[in-house]
Amino acid sequence: MSGPNGDLGMPVEAATEGEDDGFGEAEYAAINSMLDQINSCLDHLEEKNDHLHARLQELLESNRQTRLEFQQQLGEAPGDASP
């Protein structure tokens, strides 16, 4: 069975004998540090996404207002030939 990156998982029989869990404190600290970095990156991306969402909402509202004003100007234009 493949892992999340498509790599084949190490079979249980191939594990090194004599080791209790295969990871020491240094490995856990390194993994923890990497997870902290990933979490920080995800937080940063979430902030950027929120900022972009807010800007797009502002742009959408601005476009709606501009469209309404344009429609009102067309409706009030002299010589309107609407039936």
PDB file of C-alpha atoms in Angstrom:
ATOM      1  CA  MET A   1       0.000   0.000   0.000  1.00  0.00           C
ATOM      2  CA  SER A   2       1.378   3.453  -0.807  1.00  0.00           C
ATOM      3  CA  GLY A   3       1.678   6.385   1.572  1.00  0.00           C
ATOM      4  CA  PRO A   4       0.350   9.928   1.043  1.00  0.00           C
ATOM      5  CA  ASN A   5       3.306  10.760  -1.236  1.00  0.00           C
ATOM      6  CA  GLY A   6       2.991   7.579  -3.260  1.00  0.00           C
ATOM      7  CA  ASP A   7       5.980   5.967  -1.536  1.00  0.00           C
ATOM      8  CA  LEU A   8       5.714   2.369  -0.593  1.00  0.00           C
ATOM      9  CA  GLY A   9       5.379   1.846   3.143  1.00  0.00           C
ATOM     10  CA  MET A  10       8.096  -0.115   4.895  1.00  0.00           C
ATOM     11  CA  PRO A  11       6.844  -3.611   5.708  1.00  0.00           C
ATOM     12  CA  VAL A  12       6.868  -4.613   9.349  1.00  0.00           C
ATOM     13  CA  GLU A  13       9.345  -7.439   8.676  1.00  0.00           C
ATOM     14  CA  ALA A  14      11.904  -4.971   7.281  1.00  0.00           C
ATOM     15  CA  ALA A  15      11.992  -2.882  10.466  1.00  0.00           C
ATOM     16  CA  THR A  16      15.356  -2.782  12.195  1.00  0.00           C
ATOM     17  CA  GLU A  17      15.503  -5.272  15.020  1.00  0.00           C
ATOM     18  CA  GLY A  18      16.632  -4.055  18.432  1.00  0.00           C
ATOM     19  CA  GLU A  19      15.016  -0.604  18.161  1.00  0.00           C
ATOM     20  CA  ASP A  20      11.957   0.077  20.324  1.00  0.00           C
ATOM     21  CA  ASP A  21      10.090   2.562  18.089  1.00  0.00           C
ATOM     22  CA  GLY A  22      12.651   3.677  15.506  1.00  0.00           C
ATOM     23  CA  PHE A  23      12.484   7.340  16.547  1.00  0.00           C
ATOM     24  CA  GLY A  24      14.557   9.177  19.119  1.00  0.00           C
ATOM     25  CA  GLU A  25      14.065  12.546  20.764  1.00  0.00           C
ATOM     26  CA  ALA A  26      15.958  14.316  17.955  1.00  0.00           C
ATOM     27  CA  GLU A  27      13.659  12.864  15.300  1.00  0.00           C
ATOM     28  CA  TYR A  28      10.536  13.836  17.244  1.00  0.00           C
ATOM     29  CA  ALA A  29      11.925  17.348  17.774  1.00  0.00           C
ATOM     30  CA  ALA A  30      12.675  17.642  14.041  1.00  0.00           C
ATOM     31  CA  ILE A  31       9.181  16.444  13.105  1.00  0.00           C
ATOM     32  CA  ASN A  32       7.642  18.823  15.635  1.00  0.00           C
ATOM     33  CA  SER A  33       9.663  21.706  14.200  1.00  0.00           C
ATOM     34  CA  MET A  34       8.564  20.855  10.654  1.00  0.00           C
ATOM     35  CA  LEU A  35       4.930  20.663  11.747  1.00  0.00           C
ATOM     36  CA  ASP A  36       5.283  24.074  13.419  1.00  0.00           C
ATOM     37  CA  GLN A  37       6.677  25.514  10.178  1.00  0.00           C
ATOM     38  CA  ILE A  38       3.852  23.967   8.151  1.00  0.00           C
ATOM     39  CA  ASN A  39       1.311  25.349  10.625  1.00  0.00           C
ATOM     40  CA  SER A  40       2.872  28.794  10.361  1.00  0.00           C
ATOM     41  CA  CYS A  41       2.757  28.654   6.559  1.00  0.00           C
ATOM     42  CA  LEU A  42      -0.870  27.556   6.614  1.00  0.00           C
ATOM     43  CA  ASP A  43      -1.749  30.403   8.996  1.00  0.00           C
ATOM     44  CA  HIS A  44      -0.039  32.862   6.646  1.00  0.00           C
ATOM     45  CA  LEU A  45      -1.922  31.451   3.639  1.00  0.00           C
ATOM     46  CA  GLU A  46      -5.196  31.687   5.546  1.00  0.00           C
ATOM     47  CA  GLU A  47      -4.520  35.355   6.345  1.00  0.00           C
ATOM     48  CA  LYS A  48      -3.715  36.076   2.687  1.00  0.00           C
ATOM     49  CA  ASN A  49      -6.858  34.230   1.609  1.00  0.00           C
ATOM     50  CA  ASP A  50      -8.983  36.238   4.053  1.00  0.00           C
ATOM     51  CA  HIS A  51      -7.419  39.479   2.790  1.00  0.00           C
ATOM     52  CA  LEU A  52      -8.041  38.528  -0.847  1.00  0.00           C
ATOM     53  CA  HIS A  53     -11.614  37.536  -0.044  1.00  0.00           C
ATOM     54  CA  ALA A  54     -12.254  40.906   1.605  1.00  0.00           C
ATOM     55  CA  ARG A  55     -10.732  42.766  -1.363  1.00  0.00           C
ATOM     56  CA  LEU A  56     -12.827  40.755  -3.828  1.00  0.00           C
ATOM     57  CA  GLN A  57     -15.973  41.524  -1.820  1.00  0.00           C
ATOM     58  CA  GLU A  58     -15.089  45.238  -1.992  1.00  0.00           C
ATOM     59  CA  LEU A  59     -14.510  44.982  -5.739  1.00  0.00           C
ATOM     60  CA  LEU A  60     -17.804  43.159  -6.237  1.00  0.00           C
ATOM     61  CA  GLU A  61     -19.707  45.814  -4.289  1.00  0.00           C
ATOM     62  CA  SER A  62     -17.942  48.587  -6.202  1.00  0.00           C
ATOM     63  CA  ASN A  63     -18.857  46.959  -9.511  1.00  0.00           C
ATOM     64  CA  ARG A  64     -22.474  46.618  -8.401  1.00  0.00           C
ATOM     65  CA  GLN A  65     -22.628  50.299  -7.488  1.00  0.00           C
ATOM     66  CA  THR A  66     -21.020  51.319 -10.768  1.00  0.00           C
ATOM     67  CA  ARG A  67     -23.436  49.140 -12.733  1.00  0.00           C
ATOM     68  CA  LEU A  68     -26.441  50.617 -10.896  1.00  0.00           C
ATOM     69  CA  GLU A  69     -25.224  54.157 -11.498  1.00  0.00           C
ATOM     70  CA  PHE A  70     -24.637  53.376 -15.159  1.00  0.00           C
ATOM     71  CA  GLN A  71     -28.129  51.868 -15.501  1.00  0.00           C
ATOM     72  CA  GLN A  72     -29.650  54.921 -13.798  1.00  0.00           C
ATOM     73  CA  GLN A  73     -27.801  57.251 -16.161  1.00  0.00           C
ATOM     74  CA  LEU A  74     -29.026  55.283 -19.157  1.00  0.00           C
ATOM     75  CA  GLY A  75     -32.570  55.402 -17.827  1.00  0.00           C
ATOM     76  CA  GLU A  76     -32.418  59.187 -17.327  1.00  0.00           C
ATOM     77  CA  ALA A  77     -30.753  59.944 -20.656  1.00  0.00           C
ATOM     78  CA  PRO A  78     -32.686  62.425 -22.830  1.00  0.00           C
ATOM     79  CA  GLY A  79     -34.244  60.987 -25.972  1.00  0.00           C
ATOM     80  CA  ASP A  80     -34.783  57.578 -24.390  1.00  0.00           C
ATOM     81  CA  ALA A  81     -36.596  55.541 -27.043  1.00  0.00           C
ATOM     82  CA  SER A  82     -38.030  52.882 -24.774  1.00  0.00           C
ATOM     83  CA  PRO A  83     -41.575  51.805 -25.791  1.00  0.00           C
TER      84      PRO A  83
END
